[in-house]
Amino acid sequence: MKRLLVFRFSAMGDVAMTIPVLHALAKQYPELEITVVSRAAFHPLFEKLPATVSFIAADLQGKHKGIKGLFRLFRELHKQKFDAVADLHDVLRTKFLRWCFRLTGTKTARIDKGRKEKQKLTRPENKVFRPLKTSFIRYQEVFQKLGFQFPLHFSSIFEQAKADTGQIISVTGEKGNDTWIGIAPFAKHKGKIYPLPLMEQVIANLSQQPDTKIFLFGGGKEETATLAAWEKKFPHTLALPGKLRMNGELVLMSQLDTMVSMDSANMHMASLTGTPVISIWGATHPYCGFSGWNQSSENTVQTDLSCRPCSVFGNKPCLRQDYACLYEIKPEEILQQIKTVLKRRKS
């Protein structure tokens, strides 16, 4: 087998989780040409992979929209004569594309998302509370179905070429001996967002620490406004929206001493750079299999409630209606974990 096609369209965190697996696959099979099809916005995540990994942008809102668009995408891809197709998404779009390739005799394999297991883990009563396979393992299994056997070895997207900090200095300044801490306080759903007044207490405390600089990650109109307000309110704090693109953010993440993040894409992005991430979990739980790559469970901040997890993605309304899973986490717990990680880094 010489040419392999890989599908994973969204969400961003899930796309980021393909990187360690694709890197390990490419290293184990240097003769294999791997082509990843995803959304154009995610291209920067793949730029540091081995040269045998290429990227094709799927325009799912334009020329590749709908059945006709997907069939157009199939015809474009089919011309490249792939030997096999790995579907790491298994949604309607990729099922259709997989079906088209299968009709032409191309070997295909799809991810097993473990939906029934996740339902048992997140149901309100009689939970089966145990850790499930990580997405990294589930992705690896897809390639194993196609005959590829390889260990999951990966440390950082910058392990081959050191991060070019020259592209961010105009925004961040020189690091010197300062401690750099990233804060990514947002997520897609309310059930995964640490209450902003409590996060503000964390930032207020950190901003008073000597030789410390805080970088605030986020995007979108409301998030940008909140981060800009915090930047004005607290010293040594920089809001990043509009200042760096994804490439620059990845470089900055590689320079952080630690990142504080929700169960979100930023957790996964920072993990890809080898930075220790202190992750805060509410409605969701690491047992669902979505922790950041190679992150220590010791850096997970969460409450022990019988109703957790109530959701795989954090998109369901709180059964208690009080989001105790998040509000019961005290700012002091997060600050203490930051101190622990920084002490560990310096020792």
Tab-separated table of C-alpha atoms in Angstrom, residues 27-231:
chain	number	residue	atom	x	y	z
A	27	LYS	CA	7.293	7.713	11.245
A	28	GLN	CA	6.640	3.980	11.245
A	29	TYR	CA	5.817	3.895	7.503
A	30	PRO	CA	8.034	6.531	5.831
A	31	GLU	CA	7.195	5.136	2.376
A	32	LEU	CA	3.459	5.738	2.888
A	33	GLU	CA	1.908	8.869	1.358
A	34	ILE	CA	-0.797	10.135	3.723
A	35	THR	CA	-3.352	12.713	2.603
A	36	VAL	CA	-5.619	14.310	5.205
A	37	VAL	CA	-8.906	15.927	4.201
A	38	SER	CA	-10.295	18.438	6.683
A	39	ARG	CA	-11.467	22.027	6.973
A	40	ALA	CA	-9.062	24.699	5.716
A	41	ALA	CA	-8.966	26.417	9.121
A	42	PHE	CA	-7.268	23.361	10.631
A	43	HIS	CA	-4.375	23.243	8.165
A	44	PRO	CA	-1.829	24.802	10.579
A	45	LEU	CA	-2.178	21.787	12.874
A	46	PHE	CA	-0.753	19.535	10.157
A	47	GLU	CA	2.089	21.711	8.898
A	48	LYS	CA	4.696	20.258	11.281
A	49	LEU	CA	3.985	16.633	10.448
A	50	PRO	CA	6.496	14.618	8.367
A	51	ALA	CA	6.745	15.582	4.698
A	52	THR	CA	4.880	12.419	3.666
A	53	VAL	CA	1.684	13.880	5.174
A	54	SER	CA	-0.188	16.303	2.918
A	55	PHE	CA	-3.397	18.261	3.449
A	56	ILE	CA	-6.471	18.913	1.299
A	57	ALA	CA	-9.080	21.456	2.371
A	58	ALA	CA	-12.714	20.421	2.070
A	59	ASP	CA	-14.956	23.405	1.295
A	60	LEU	CA	-18.027	22.049	3.043
A	61	GLN	CA	-19.864	25.376	2.939
A	62	GLY	CA	-19.023	26.029	-0.711
A	63	LYS	CA	-18.185	23.765	-3.628
A	64	HIS	CA	-18.271	20.616	-1.491
A	65	LYS	CA	-21.609	21.387	0.190
A	66	GLY	CA	-24.437	18.856	0.054
A	67	ILE	CA	-24.596	15.562	-1.836
A	68	LYS	CA	-23.553	17.126	-5.138
A	69	GLY	CA	-20.623	18.869	-3.476
A	70	LEU	CA	-19.503	15.717	-1.702
A	71	PHE	CA	-19.669	13.771	-4.941
A	72	ARG	CA	-17.542	16.505	-6.533
A	73	LEU	CA	-15.046	16.078	-3.678
A	74	PHE	CA	-15.050	12.314	-4.220
A	75	ARG	CA	-14.303	12.698	-7.932
A	76	GLU	CA	-11.449	15.096	-7.160
A	77	LEU	CA	-9.962	12.663	-4.660
A	78	HIS	CA	-10.580	9.527	-6.716
A	79	LYS	CA	-8.318	10.861	-9.452
A	80	GLN	CA	-5.380	10.531	-7.046
A	81	LYS	CA	-5.819	6.745	-6.870
A	82	PHE	CA	-5.672	6.060	-3.144
A	83	ASP	CA	-5.146	2.504	-1.967
A	84	ALA	CA	-7.220	2.854	1.203
A	85	VAL	CA	-9.463	5.275	3.086
A	86	ALA	CA	-9.414	5.852	6.853
A	87	ASP	CA	-12.563	7.524	8.197
A	88	LEU	CA	-11.743	9.037	11.591
A	89	HIS	CA	-15.082	10.843	11.809
A	90	ASP	CA	-17.932	8.501	10.761
A	91	VAL	CA	-20.625	11.128	10.160
A	92	LEU	CA	-23.046	11.421	7.230
A	93	ARG	CA	-20.551	13.271	5.042
A	94	THR	CA	-17.733	10.781	5.550
A	95	LYS	CA	-20.087	7.802	5.338
A	96	PHE	CA	-21.153	8.985	1.895
A	97	LEU	CA	-17.548	9.488	0.778
A	98	ARG	CA	-16.572	6.119	2.214
A	99	TRP	CA	-19.445	4.476	0.347
A	100	CYS	CA	-18.310	6.060	-2.921
A	101	PHE	CA	-14.771	4.765	-2.483
A	102	ARG	CA	-15.975	1.328	-1.472
A	103	LEU	CA	-18.015	1.085	-4.699
A	104	THR	CA	-14.798	1.601	-6.654
A	105	GLY	CA	-13.108	-1.259	-4.790
A	106	THR	CA	-11.032	0.895	-2.440
A	107	LYS	CA	-10.440	-0.589	0.992
A	108	THR	CA	-11.987	1.461	3.817
A	109	ALA	CA	-12.078	1.477	7.608
A	110	ARG	CA	-13.977	3.666	10.065
A	111	ILE	CA	-13.689	4.713	13.688
A	112	ASP	CA	-15.656	2.946	16.412
A	113	LYS	CA	-16.742	5.839	18.625
A	114	GLY	CA	-17.970	3.574	21.425
A	115	ARG	CA	-21.339	5.306	21.560
A	116	LYS	CA	-23.025	2.643	23.733
A	117	GLU	CA	-20.182	2.736	26.260
A	118	LYS	CA	-20.373	6.516	26.422
A	119	GLN	CA	-24.131	6.385	26.916
A	120	LYS	CA	-23.650	4.072	29.898
A	121	LEU	CA	-20.991	6.365	31.329
A	122	THR	CA	-23.095	9.531	31.016
A	123	ARG	CA	-26.615	8.279	31.803
A	124	PRO	CA	-28.229	9.821	34.927
A	125	GLU	CA	-28.613	6.537	36.804
A	126	ASN	CA	-26.721	3.241	37.021
A	127	LYS	CA	-23.635	4.660	35.378
A	128	VAL	CA	-20.904	2.297	34.284
A	129	PHE	CA	-18.140	4.479	35.666
A	130	ARG	CA	-14.880	3.386	34.102
A	131	PRO	CA	-12.305	4.914	31.764
A	132	LEU	CA	-13.019	4.310	28.089
A	133	LYS	CA	-10.603	4.124	25.182
A	134	THR	CA	-9.046	7.442	24.292
A	135	SER	CA	-9.668	8.967	20.872
A	136	PHE	CA	-5.979	8.387	20.171
A	137	ILE	CA	-6.481	4.639	20.572
A	138	ARG	CA	-9.694	4.711	18.525
A	139	TYR	CA	-7.876	6.510	15.693
A	140	GLN	CA	-4.988	4.070	15.885
A	141	GLU	CA	-7.417	1.141	15.619
A	142	VAL	CA	-8.754	2.484	12.302
A	143	PHE	CA	-5.278	2.278	10.790
A	144	GLN	CA	-4.748	-1.144	12.332
A	145	LYS	CA	-7.856	-2.372	10.481
A	146	LEU	CA	-6.091	-1.323	7.277
A	147	GLY	CA	-3.013	-3.347	8.200
A	148	PHE	CA	-0.812	-0.680	9.822
A	149	GLN	CA	0.783	-1.627	13.139
A	150	PHE	CA	2.664	1.103	14.993
A	151	PRO	CA	3.358	2.381	18.531
A	152	LEU	CA	1.982	5.757	19.587
A	153	HIS	CA	5.200	7.725	20.072
A	154	PHE	CA	4.910	11.514	19.948
A	155	SER	CA	6.210	14.397	22.057
A	156	SER	CA	5.585	17.675	20.229
A	157	ILE	CA	4.835	19.089	16.792
A	158	PHE	CA	8.084	20.996	17.272
A	159	GLU	CA	10.236	17.951	18.029
A	160	GLN	CA	11.847	18.028	14.564
A	161	ALA	CA	12.274	21.785	14.190
A	162	LYS	CA	12.386	24.166	17.134
A	163	ALA	CA	9.514	26.629	17.335
A	164	ASP	CA	10.302	29.915	15.590
A	165	THR	CA	9.690	32.415	18.391
A	166	GLY	CA	10.702	35.278	16.121
A	167	GLN	CA	7.186	35.357	14.702
A	168	ILE	CA	5.586	36.104	18.089
A	169	ILE	CA	8.073	38.387	19.851
A	170	SER	CA	6.437	41.552	18.525
A	171	VAL	CA	3.281	40.494	20.381
A	172	THR	CA	4.603	38.651	23.435
A	173	GLY	CA	7.957	40.311	24.022
A	174	GLU	CA	11.034	38.368	25.088
A	175	LYS	CA	10.405	35.718	27.709
A	176	GLY	CA	13.721	35.918	29.526
A	177	ASN	CA	13.376	34.418	32.997
A	178	ASP	CA	9.686	35.229	33.348
A	179	THR	CA	7.029	32.616	33.986
A	180	TRP	CA	4.498	32.450	31.176
A	181	ILE	CA	1.029	31.104	31.923
A	182	GLY	CA	-1.734	30.581	29.374
A	183	ILE	CA	-5.406	30.812	30.297
A	184	ALA	CA	-8.053	29.458	27.900
A	185	PRO	CA	-11.290	30.038	29.841
A	186	PHE	CA	-13.859	29.190	27.184
A	187	ALA	CA	-15.366	26.117	25.556
A	188	LYS	CA	-18.165	25.496	23.097
A	189	HIS	CA	-20.758	24.570	25.731
A	190	LYS	CA	-21.726	26.022	29.110
A	191	GLY	CA	-21.230	22.691	30.867
A	192	LYS	CA	-17.500	22.921	30.176
A	193	ILE	CA	-16.850	26.582	31.107
A	194	TYR	CA	-15.507	27.445	34.563
A	195	PRO	CA	-17.612	30.370	35.861
A	196	LEU	CA	-16.000	33.577	34.644
A	197	PRO	CA	-16.171	35.416	38.010
A	198	LEU	CA	-14.203	32.548	39.557
A	199	MET	CA	-11.707	32.470	36.695
A	200	GLU	CA	-11.279	36.207	37.147
A	201	GLN	CA	-10.143	35.515	40.719
A	202	VAL	CA	-7.521	33.116	39.373
A	203	ILE	CA	-6.233	35.717	36.935
A	204	ALA	CA	-6.269	38.454	39.588
A	205	ASN	CA	-4.044	36.348	41.827
A	206	LEU	CA	-1.631	35.345	39.061
A	207	SER	CA	-1.303	38.933	37.854
A	208	GLN	CA	0.165	39.866	41.229
A	209	GLN	CA	2.881	37.237	41.090
A	210	PRO	CA	6.385	38.561	40.379
A	211	ASP	CA	7.991	37.930	36.985
A	212	THR	CA	4.796	36.378	35.638
A	213	LYS	CA	2.958	37.076	32.392
A	214	ILE	CA	-0.518	35.786	31.568
A	215	PHE	CA	-1.742	35.119	28.036
A	216	LEU	CA	-5.487	34.886	27.443
A	217	PHE	CA	-6.652	32.603	24.617
A	218	GLY	CA	-10.054	32.723	22.953
A	219	GLY	CA	-12.046	33.956	19.991
A	220	GLY	CA	-15.466	35.202	18.985
A	221	LYS	CA	-17.061	38.553	19.759
A	222	GLU	CA	-18.171	37.926	23.352
A	223	GLU	CA	-15.029	36.043	24.339
A	224	THR	CA	-12.819	38.746	22.854
A	225	ALA	CA	-14.670	41.434	24.813
A	226	THR	CA	-14.257	39.521	28.085
A	227	LEU	CA	-10.555	38.899	27.533
A	228	ALA	CA	-9.962	42.530	26.533
A	229	ALA	CA	-11.647	43.675	29.756
A	230	TRP	CA	-9.410	41.399	31.812
A	231	GLU	CA	-6.348	42.683	29.991
